[in-house]
Amino acid sequence: MADTHSGYVSLPPGPDGAQSLRSMREDPLRFVTEMAAWGDVTRHEAEGAPVYMLHRPDLARHVLKDNGANYTKDRTPDDDMLRPLLGNGLLTSGGEEWARQRKMIAPAFRPTEVERFDQIMTDAAAHLAERWRRAGENGEAVRVDHDLTALTLTVIARAMLGADIAGVGDGFGRAVDEVNRFIGHFDPASEGGGREGFRRAKAFLDAVTRTIVAARRATGQENDDLLGAMLASGHAMTATDLRDQVLTIVMAGHETTAKALTWTLYLLDRHPGAARAVRAEVDEVLGGGRTPTAADLPRLTACQRAIKEAMRLYPPVWLISRRSVEADVVGGYAIPPGTLVCVSPYVLHRDPRYWPDPETYAPDRFAAEHTHAGHQYLPFGGGPRVCVGRHFALVEATLVLAVLLRAVRPELVPGFPVEPEALVTLRPRHGMLMVPRPRDGRSEP
């Protein structure tokens, strides 16, 4: 449990002097990893203000859950990055407004609701698998990251909004990339820095979002989905409110899953033993080449472990930031009011105190007999603000992985550079270029 006494005697350890924002953004993963080497609670100066970082699960739990009411997203890097695009949606709102939005949205993501969308997920995956199979037969490489982004966009839009955005999927994906790059590298002191590209991308995303809402209103359809619930809500939702919520759901609902699947396919290609275990399970569960359903999820455990371990090594949300409201004491150190406090899932997920041989991809860490209690594993955040769509993401990722690996065996193009880039999410800097070798339906040796 986090220390809450007042007997501190000094500031937390950390580097001397102000830290360069530019250098931190050039390699943020190295920076947060180096900070953790100073201790469980660290302090550094950035842009003239102190930043406290917590590098232990119980301390993360204290800020995100146990004393979460004392920590807000207001005026944090999370808020600064997302609010210009998402407005006052579920990811950026706070207090009573956030609680009202969460209460309205959460029912659509209950497990029983999510699992009725299994055919939407598998249909999209089967379409992509067939396209990949044809490419693989000709030895052609595919941009796995782009294709999975388009797939997860299609799924979230159909499932939660009753909308088909396949016609704009590629454009939507490019706009998301533009926004991510601008936000991740934004320098307030710079006059250029891609602002015009960001404005164009934001305008495109706004237009698609408003078109989805307008089309539903024009047809008067009362679909049993999240958008229908919002339109029928007793709360007075303005056009801006709807735009903010719809874009938040689309952005948050596709990005995490697409990145988790991208990293999973990469890691399985690099670790043949783990890949064989997943393919053997897929072949056994889907004997005869049938399409999986939600009823198969309890038997697709190797698929689920492969995905969870990929999210350990490459958590889509690599940094969580909060700002203290009142004074607090964490780990024996005083946290003054208004202090920026950060937790890095990337660091926690690679701490050898909690993860033996942490740099190794070992999906069996997530076998049923192993538990990862507390806040040592945070791929979807923690506390009350844990991602509302986490079950949707895991169900979708599991079913999509099974459908894809039933048909193809993706292989990284030889020599293709793969390195993580920490922007809004943790993505492969150069994308992911793989050749989807067709399978014959049998488990490879």
XYZ file of C-alpha atoms in Angstrom, residues 1 13 21 99 101 103 144 156 179 183 206-207 285 291 309 328 347-348 353 368 378 392 413 425:
24
model
C 0.000 0.000 0.000
C 15.872 11.593 -6.751
C 11.467 18.812 -23.989
C -19.224 10.198 -14.623
C -20.722 10.202 -19.920
C -22.706 5.905 -17.222
C -0.062 -4.926 -41.706
C -16.039 -0.133 -34.248
C -2.953 13.674 -36.030
C 0.330 15.580 -31.322
C -14.864 16.037 -38.066
C -16.620 15.769 -41.421
C -10.733 -25.073 -32.269
C -15.396 -19.223 -38.534
C 1.932 -10.558 -23.783
C -0.491 14.115 -1.004
C 8.315 0.769 -17.574
C 6.117 -1.211 -15.176
C 10.867 -7.348 -9.960
C -4.651 -19.191 -16.026
C -1.837 -1.565 -17.231
C -14.424 -5.180 -26.740
C 10.066 -8.652 -44.827
C 0.033 5.391 -28.711
